[in-house]
Coordinates of C-alpha atoms and ligand atoms in Angstrom, one line a residue:
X1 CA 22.6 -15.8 -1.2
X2 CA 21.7 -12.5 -1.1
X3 CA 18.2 -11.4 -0.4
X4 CA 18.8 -8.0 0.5
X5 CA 16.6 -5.2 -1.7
X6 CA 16.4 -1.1 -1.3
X7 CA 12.8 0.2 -0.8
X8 CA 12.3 3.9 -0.4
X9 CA 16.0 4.1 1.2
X10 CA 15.6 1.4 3.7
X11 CA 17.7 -1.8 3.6
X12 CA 15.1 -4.6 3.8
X13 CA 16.8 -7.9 4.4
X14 CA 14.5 -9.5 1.6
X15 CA 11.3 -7.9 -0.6
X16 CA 8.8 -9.3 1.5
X17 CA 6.7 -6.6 3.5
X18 CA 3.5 -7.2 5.3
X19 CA 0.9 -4.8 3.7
X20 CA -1.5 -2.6 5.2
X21 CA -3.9 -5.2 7.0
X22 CA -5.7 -6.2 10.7
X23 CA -2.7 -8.5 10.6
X24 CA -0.6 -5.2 11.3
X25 CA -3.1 -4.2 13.4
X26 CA -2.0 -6.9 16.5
X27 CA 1.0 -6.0 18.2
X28 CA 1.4 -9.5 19.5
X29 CA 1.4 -9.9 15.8
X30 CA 4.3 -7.9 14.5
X31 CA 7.5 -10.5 16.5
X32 CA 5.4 -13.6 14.7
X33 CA 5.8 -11.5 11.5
X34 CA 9.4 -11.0 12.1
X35 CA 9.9 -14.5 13.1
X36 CA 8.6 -15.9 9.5
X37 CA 11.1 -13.6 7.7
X38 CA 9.2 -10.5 6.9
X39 CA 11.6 -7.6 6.2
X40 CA 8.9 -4.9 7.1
X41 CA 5.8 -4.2 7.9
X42 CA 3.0 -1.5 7.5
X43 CA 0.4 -0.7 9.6
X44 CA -3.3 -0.6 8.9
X45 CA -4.3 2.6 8.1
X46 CA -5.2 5.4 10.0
X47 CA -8.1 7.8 8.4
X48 CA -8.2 11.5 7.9
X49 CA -11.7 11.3 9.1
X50 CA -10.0 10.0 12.6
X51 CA -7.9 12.8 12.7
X52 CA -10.2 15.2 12.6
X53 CA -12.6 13.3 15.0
X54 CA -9.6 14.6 17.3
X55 CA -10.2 18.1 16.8
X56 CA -13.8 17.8 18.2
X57 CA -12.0 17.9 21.8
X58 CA -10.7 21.8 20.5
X59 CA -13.1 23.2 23.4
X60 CA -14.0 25.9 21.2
X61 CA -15.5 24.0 18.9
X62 CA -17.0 21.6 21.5
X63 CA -19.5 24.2 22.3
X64 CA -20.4 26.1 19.0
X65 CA -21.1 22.6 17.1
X66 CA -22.5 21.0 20.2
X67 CA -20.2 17.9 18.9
X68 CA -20.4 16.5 22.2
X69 CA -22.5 13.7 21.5
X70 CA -20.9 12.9 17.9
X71 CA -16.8 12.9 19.3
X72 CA -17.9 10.4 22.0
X73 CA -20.1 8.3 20.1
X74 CA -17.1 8.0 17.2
X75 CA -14.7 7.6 19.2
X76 CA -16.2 4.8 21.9
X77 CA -16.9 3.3 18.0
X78 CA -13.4 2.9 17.3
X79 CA -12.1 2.4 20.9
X80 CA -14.4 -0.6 21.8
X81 CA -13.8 -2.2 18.8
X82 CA -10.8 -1.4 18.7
X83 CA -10.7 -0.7 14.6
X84 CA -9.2 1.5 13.2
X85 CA -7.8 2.9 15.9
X86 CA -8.1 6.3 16.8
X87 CA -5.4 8.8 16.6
X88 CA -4.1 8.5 20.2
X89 CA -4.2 4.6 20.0
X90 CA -2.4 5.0 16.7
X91 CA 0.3 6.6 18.0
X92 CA 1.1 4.4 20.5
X93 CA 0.6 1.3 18.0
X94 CA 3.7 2.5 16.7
X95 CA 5.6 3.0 19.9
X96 CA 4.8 -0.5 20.9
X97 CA 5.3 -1.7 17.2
X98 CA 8.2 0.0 17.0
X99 CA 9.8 -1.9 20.6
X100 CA 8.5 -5.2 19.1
X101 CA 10.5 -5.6 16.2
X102 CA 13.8 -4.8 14.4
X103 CA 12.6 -5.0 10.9
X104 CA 11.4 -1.1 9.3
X105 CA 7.4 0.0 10.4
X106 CA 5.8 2.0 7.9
X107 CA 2.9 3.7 9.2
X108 CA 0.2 4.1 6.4
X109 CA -1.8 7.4 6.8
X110 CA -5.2 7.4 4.5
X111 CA -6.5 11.0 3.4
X112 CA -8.5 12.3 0.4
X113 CA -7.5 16.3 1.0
X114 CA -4.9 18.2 2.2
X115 CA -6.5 20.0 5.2
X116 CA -4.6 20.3 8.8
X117 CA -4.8 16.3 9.5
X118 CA -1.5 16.1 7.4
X119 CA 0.4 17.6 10.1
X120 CA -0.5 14.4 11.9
X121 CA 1.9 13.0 10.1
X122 CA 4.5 14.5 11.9
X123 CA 3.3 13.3 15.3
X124 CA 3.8 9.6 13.2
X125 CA 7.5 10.9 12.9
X126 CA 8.4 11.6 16.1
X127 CA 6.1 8.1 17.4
X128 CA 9.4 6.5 14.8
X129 CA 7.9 5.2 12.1
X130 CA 10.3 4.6 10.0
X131 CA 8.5 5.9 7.1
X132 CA 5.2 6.5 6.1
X133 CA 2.5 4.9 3.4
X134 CA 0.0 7.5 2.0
X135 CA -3.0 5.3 0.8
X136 CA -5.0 7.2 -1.3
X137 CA -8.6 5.6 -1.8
X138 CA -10.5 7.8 -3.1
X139 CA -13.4 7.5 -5.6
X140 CA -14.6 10.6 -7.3
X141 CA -18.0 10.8 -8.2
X142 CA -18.6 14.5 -9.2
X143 CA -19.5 14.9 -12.7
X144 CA -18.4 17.9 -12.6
X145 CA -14.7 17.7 -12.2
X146 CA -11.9 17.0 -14.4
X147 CA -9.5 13.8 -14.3
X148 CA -7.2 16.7 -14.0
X149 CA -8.7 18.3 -11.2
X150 CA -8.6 15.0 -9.8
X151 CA -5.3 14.4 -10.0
X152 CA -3.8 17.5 -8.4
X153 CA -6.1 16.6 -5.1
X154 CA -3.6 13.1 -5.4
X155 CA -0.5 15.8 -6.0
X156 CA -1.2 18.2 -3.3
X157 CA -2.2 15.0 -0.8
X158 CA 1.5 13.9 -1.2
X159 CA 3.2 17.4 -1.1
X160 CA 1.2 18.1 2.1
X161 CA 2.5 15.2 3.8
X162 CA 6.0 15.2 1.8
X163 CA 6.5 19.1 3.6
X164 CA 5.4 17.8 7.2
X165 CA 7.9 14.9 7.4
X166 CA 11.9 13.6 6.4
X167 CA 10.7 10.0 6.7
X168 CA 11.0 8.2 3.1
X169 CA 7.3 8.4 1.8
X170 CA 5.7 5.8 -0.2
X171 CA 2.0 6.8 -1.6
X172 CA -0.1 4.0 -2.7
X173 CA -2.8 4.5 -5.0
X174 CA -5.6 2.5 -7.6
X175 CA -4.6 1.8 -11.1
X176 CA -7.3 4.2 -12.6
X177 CA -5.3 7.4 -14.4
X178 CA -5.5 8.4 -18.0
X179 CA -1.9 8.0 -17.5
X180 CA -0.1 6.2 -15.0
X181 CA 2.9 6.5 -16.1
X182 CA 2.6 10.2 -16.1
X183 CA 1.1 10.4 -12.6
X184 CA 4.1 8.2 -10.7
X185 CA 6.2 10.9 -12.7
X186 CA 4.5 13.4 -10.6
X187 CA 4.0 11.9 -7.5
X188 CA 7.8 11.6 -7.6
X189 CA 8.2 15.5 -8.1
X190 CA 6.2 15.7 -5.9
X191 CA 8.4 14.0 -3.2
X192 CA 7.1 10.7 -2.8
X193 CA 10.3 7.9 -2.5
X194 CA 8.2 5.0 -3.9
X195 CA 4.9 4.2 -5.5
X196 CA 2.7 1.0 -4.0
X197 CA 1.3 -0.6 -6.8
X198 CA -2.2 -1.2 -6.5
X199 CA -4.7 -0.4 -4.2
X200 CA -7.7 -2.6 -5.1
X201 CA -11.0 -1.1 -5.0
X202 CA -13.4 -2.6 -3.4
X203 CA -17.0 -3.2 -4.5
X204 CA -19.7 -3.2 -2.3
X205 CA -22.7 -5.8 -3.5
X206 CA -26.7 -5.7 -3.3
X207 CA -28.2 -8.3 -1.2
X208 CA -31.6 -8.2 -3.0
X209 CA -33.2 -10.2 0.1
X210 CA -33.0 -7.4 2.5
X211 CA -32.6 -4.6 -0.1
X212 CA -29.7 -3.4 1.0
X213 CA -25.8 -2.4 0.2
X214 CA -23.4 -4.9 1.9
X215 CA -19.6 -4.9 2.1
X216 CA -18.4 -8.1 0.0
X217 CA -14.4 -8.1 0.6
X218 CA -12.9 -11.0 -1.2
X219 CA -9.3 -11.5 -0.7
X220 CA -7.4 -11.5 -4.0
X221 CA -5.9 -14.5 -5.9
X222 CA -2.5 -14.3 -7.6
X223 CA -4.1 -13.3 -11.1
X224 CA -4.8 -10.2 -9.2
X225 CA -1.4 -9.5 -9.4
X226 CA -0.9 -9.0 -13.3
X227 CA -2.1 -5.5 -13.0
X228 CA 0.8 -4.3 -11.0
X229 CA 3.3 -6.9 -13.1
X230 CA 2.4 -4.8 -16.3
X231 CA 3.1 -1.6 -14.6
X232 CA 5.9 -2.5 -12.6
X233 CA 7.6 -3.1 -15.8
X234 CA 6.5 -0.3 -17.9
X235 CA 7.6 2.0 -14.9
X236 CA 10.9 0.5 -13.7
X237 CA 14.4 2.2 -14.7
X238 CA 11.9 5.3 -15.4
X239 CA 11.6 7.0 -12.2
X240 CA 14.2 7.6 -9.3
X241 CA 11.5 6.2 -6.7
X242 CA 11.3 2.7 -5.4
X243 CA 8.5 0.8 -6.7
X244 CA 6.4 -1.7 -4.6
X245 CA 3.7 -4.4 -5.8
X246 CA 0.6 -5.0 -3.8
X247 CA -2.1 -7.1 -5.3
X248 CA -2.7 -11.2 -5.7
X249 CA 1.2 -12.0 -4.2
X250 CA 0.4 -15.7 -2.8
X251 CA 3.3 -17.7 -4.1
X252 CA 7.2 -17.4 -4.3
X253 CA 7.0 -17.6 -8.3
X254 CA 5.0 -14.3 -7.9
X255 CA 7.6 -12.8 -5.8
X256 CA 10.2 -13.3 -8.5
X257 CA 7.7 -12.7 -11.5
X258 CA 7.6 -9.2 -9.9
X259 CA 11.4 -8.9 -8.8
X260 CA 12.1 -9.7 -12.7
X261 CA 10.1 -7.2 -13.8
X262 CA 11.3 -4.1 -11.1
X263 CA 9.7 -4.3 -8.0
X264 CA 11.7 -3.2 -4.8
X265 CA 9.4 -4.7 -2.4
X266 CA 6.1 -7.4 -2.9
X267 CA 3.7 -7.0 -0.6
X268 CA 1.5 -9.8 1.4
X269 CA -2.1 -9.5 2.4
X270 CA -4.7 -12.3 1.1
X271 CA -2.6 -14.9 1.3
X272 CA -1.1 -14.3 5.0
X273 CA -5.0 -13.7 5.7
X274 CA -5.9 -16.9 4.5
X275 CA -3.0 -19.7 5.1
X276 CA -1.7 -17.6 8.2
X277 CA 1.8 -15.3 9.0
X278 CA 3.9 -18.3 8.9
X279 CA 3.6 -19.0 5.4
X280 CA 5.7 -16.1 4.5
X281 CA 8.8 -18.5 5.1
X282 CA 7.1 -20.6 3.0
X283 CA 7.1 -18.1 0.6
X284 CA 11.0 -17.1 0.9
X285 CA 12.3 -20.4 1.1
X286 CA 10.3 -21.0 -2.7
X287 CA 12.3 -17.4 -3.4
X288 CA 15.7 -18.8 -2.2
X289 CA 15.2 -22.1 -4.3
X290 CA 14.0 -20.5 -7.4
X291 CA 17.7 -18.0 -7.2
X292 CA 19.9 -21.3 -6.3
X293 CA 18.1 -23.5 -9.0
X294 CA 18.6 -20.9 -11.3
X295 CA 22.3 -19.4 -10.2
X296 CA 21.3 -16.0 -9.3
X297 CA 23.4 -15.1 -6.1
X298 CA 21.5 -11.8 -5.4
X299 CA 18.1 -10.2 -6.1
X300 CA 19.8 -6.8 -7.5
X301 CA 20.7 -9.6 -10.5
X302 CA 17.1 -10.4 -11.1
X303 CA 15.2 -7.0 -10.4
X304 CA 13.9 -5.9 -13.6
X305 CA 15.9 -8.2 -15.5
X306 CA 12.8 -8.7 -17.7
X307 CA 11.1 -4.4 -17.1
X308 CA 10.7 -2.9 -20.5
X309 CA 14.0 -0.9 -20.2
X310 CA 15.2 -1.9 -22.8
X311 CA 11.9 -1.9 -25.2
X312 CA 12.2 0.7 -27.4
X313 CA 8.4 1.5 -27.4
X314 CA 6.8 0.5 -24.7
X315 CA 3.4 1.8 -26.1
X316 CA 3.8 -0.3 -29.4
X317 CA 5.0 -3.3 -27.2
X318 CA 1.8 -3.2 -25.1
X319 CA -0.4 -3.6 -28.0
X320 CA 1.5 -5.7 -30.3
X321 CA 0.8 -8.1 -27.1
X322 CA -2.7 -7.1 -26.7
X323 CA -2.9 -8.7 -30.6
X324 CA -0.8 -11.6 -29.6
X325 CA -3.0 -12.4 -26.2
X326 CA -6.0 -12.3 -28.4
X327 CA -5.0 -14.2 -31.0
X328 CA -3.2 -17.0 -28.7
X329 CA -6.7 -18.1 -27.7
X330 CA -7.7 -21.6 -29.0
X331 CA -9.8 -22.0 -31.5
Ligands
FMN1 C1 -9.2 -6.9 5.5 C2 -8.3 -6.0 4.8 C3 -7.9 -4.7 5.3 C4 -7.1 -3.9 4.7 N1 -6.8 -2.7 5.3 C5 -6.0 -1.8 4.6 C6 -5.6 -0.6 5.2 O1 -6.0 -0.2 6.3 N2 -4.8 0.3 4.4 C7 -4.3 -0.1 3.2 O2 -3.6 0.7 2.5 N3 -4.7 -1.3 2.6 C8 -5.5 -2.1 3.3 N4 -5.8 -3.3 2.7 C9 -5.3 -3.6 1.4 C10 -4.0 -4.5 1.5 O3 -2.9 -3.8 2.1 C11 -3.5 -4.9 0.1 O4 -3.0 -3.8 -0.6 C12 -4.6 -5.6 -0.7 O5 -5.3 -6.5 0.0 C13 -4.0 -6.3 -1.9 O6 -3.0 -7.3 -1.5 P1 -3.4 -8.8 -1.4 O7 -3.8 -9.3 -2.8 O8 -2.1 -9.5 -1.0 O9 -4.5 -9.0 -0.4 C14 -6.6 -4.2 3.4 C15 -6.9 -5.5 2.8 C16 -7.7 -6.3 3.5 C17 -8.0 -7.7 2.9

């Protein structure tokens, strides 16, 4: 059987990678991910605003903004907890991650504008990542702009980073363009070698008791993954870039939902999170079986065996299903 998948250029040994997640963010976890069958993994992100902390130790600007105080209080923040890690610490994350495993590391960079932090980027290079994840989570707010406006921040982001390295670049973004299918077109001129499909945004709660915003993560569940099922299908045999699925990935039937429809890579988070790294052989075993079972001897015979390639419309498709899912509904 053969499990082996392209993603962005590198040979993965199977479409399992480890997203972006604190359980990239242990070394001591990356040989246990290996170990379980994982064919790559990416590192929690590093943030722009990190980046930049560094530049507080420019000794020009130590004095003139008196940023003394605010460098060392951010960055004993991040170095006593530990996370995110700073932009020294990051570095060497990779190193180390790099020594610990044989499988690709994709380092994920997150910034909202392309300012000097991209050539950071670089310094992730030479560290040998073997590519690099631009996660783009961003949430504009001003009334004032344009969608378009918006999206050629998202288009500059990747060229900025596409012009500082080689590495294959992957940029991974939210769901939430007038049209998608038009902006993965770009962020492929614009040099990206694969699109993540999707970030999920988070939504921070109220906790009327002590009046205040609060942070309400919930890990996903595998309906979560629909989103990116639709798209991966709409998308696949259109672009030249390798297309990933992030999102509600918990069991192997998900895996090959996705595979069918013309993913490169699927990407586990939640479910890792919640039933621990091991359960990714779990995972590929339920892969293997589903192929055998159903005589498939390689997963370049089942990606996007069921994508919308050969649909016609895709548009007309799409809403002729929209009727059908409505109308399916008991009663
Ligand atoms: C606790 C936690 C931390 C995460 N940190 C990052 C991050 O640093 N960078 C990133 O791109 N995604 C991050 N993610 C998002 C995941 O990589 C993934 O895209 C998302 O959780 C959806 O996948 P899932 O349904 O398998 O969880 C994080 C998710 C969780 C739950």
């Amino acid at each position: 059987m053969d499990l082996t998948t392209y993603y962005m250029g590198l040979r993965l040994k199977n479409p399992l990678v480890v997203s972006a997640s604190p359980l990239s963010h242990h070394i001591e976890n990356y040989p246990r991910m290996e170990a379980a069958g994982i064919a790559a993994i990416v590192t929690s992100s590093i943030f722009q605003e990190y980046i930049e902390q560094e530049n507080f130790f420019d000794p020009d600007q130590f004095s003139v903004l008196g940023a003394d105080k605010l460098a060392e209080s951010m960055v004993f923040s991040t170095e006593k907890s530990g996370y995110p890690l700073g932009p020294r610490e990051y570095l060497e994350h990779i190193r180390l991650a790099k020594k610990s495993v044989e499988i690709p590391v994709i380092a994920s960079l997150n910034g909202r504008t392309a300012e000097s932090w991209v050539s950071y980027a670089k310094r992730v290079e030479e560290a040998g990542a073997d590519a690099i994840e631009l996660n783009i989570y961003f949430i504009p707010t001003d009334t004032g702009k344009t969608g378009g406006q918006i999206e050629e921040v998202y288009i500059d982001l990747v060229q900025g980073v596409r012009a500082a390295v080689k590495i294959p670049l992957a940029v991974k973004v939210g769901p939430y363009f007038s049209n998608m299918a038009n902006m993965a077109k770009r962020f492929e001129q614009a040099g990206a070698n694969a699109l993540v499909l999707f970030n999920r945004f988070y939504q921070p709660d109220i906790d009327v008791a002590t009046m205040t915003v609060v942070p309400n993560l919930m890990l996903s569940t595998a309906y979560d993954a629909r989103l990116s099922l639709r798209w991966i299908a709409i998308l696949h045999g259109k672009l030249k870039m390798s297309l990933a699925a992030t999102s509600g990935i918990h069991h192997a039937q998900d895996v090959i939902k996705l595979l069918l429809a013309g993913a490169d890579a699927t990407m586990l988070c939640s479910v890792l999170l919640k039933e621990g790294i091991e359960h990714a052989a779990v995972i590929l075993k339920g892969v293997y079986q589903w192929m055998q079972d159903n005589g498939y001897k390689s997963v370049d015979q089942i990606k996007g065996k069921l994508s919308q390639k050969s649909c016609g419309s895709p548009s007309v498709f799409e809403r002729v299903n929209y009727m059908k899912m409505l109308k399916s509904f008991p009663g």
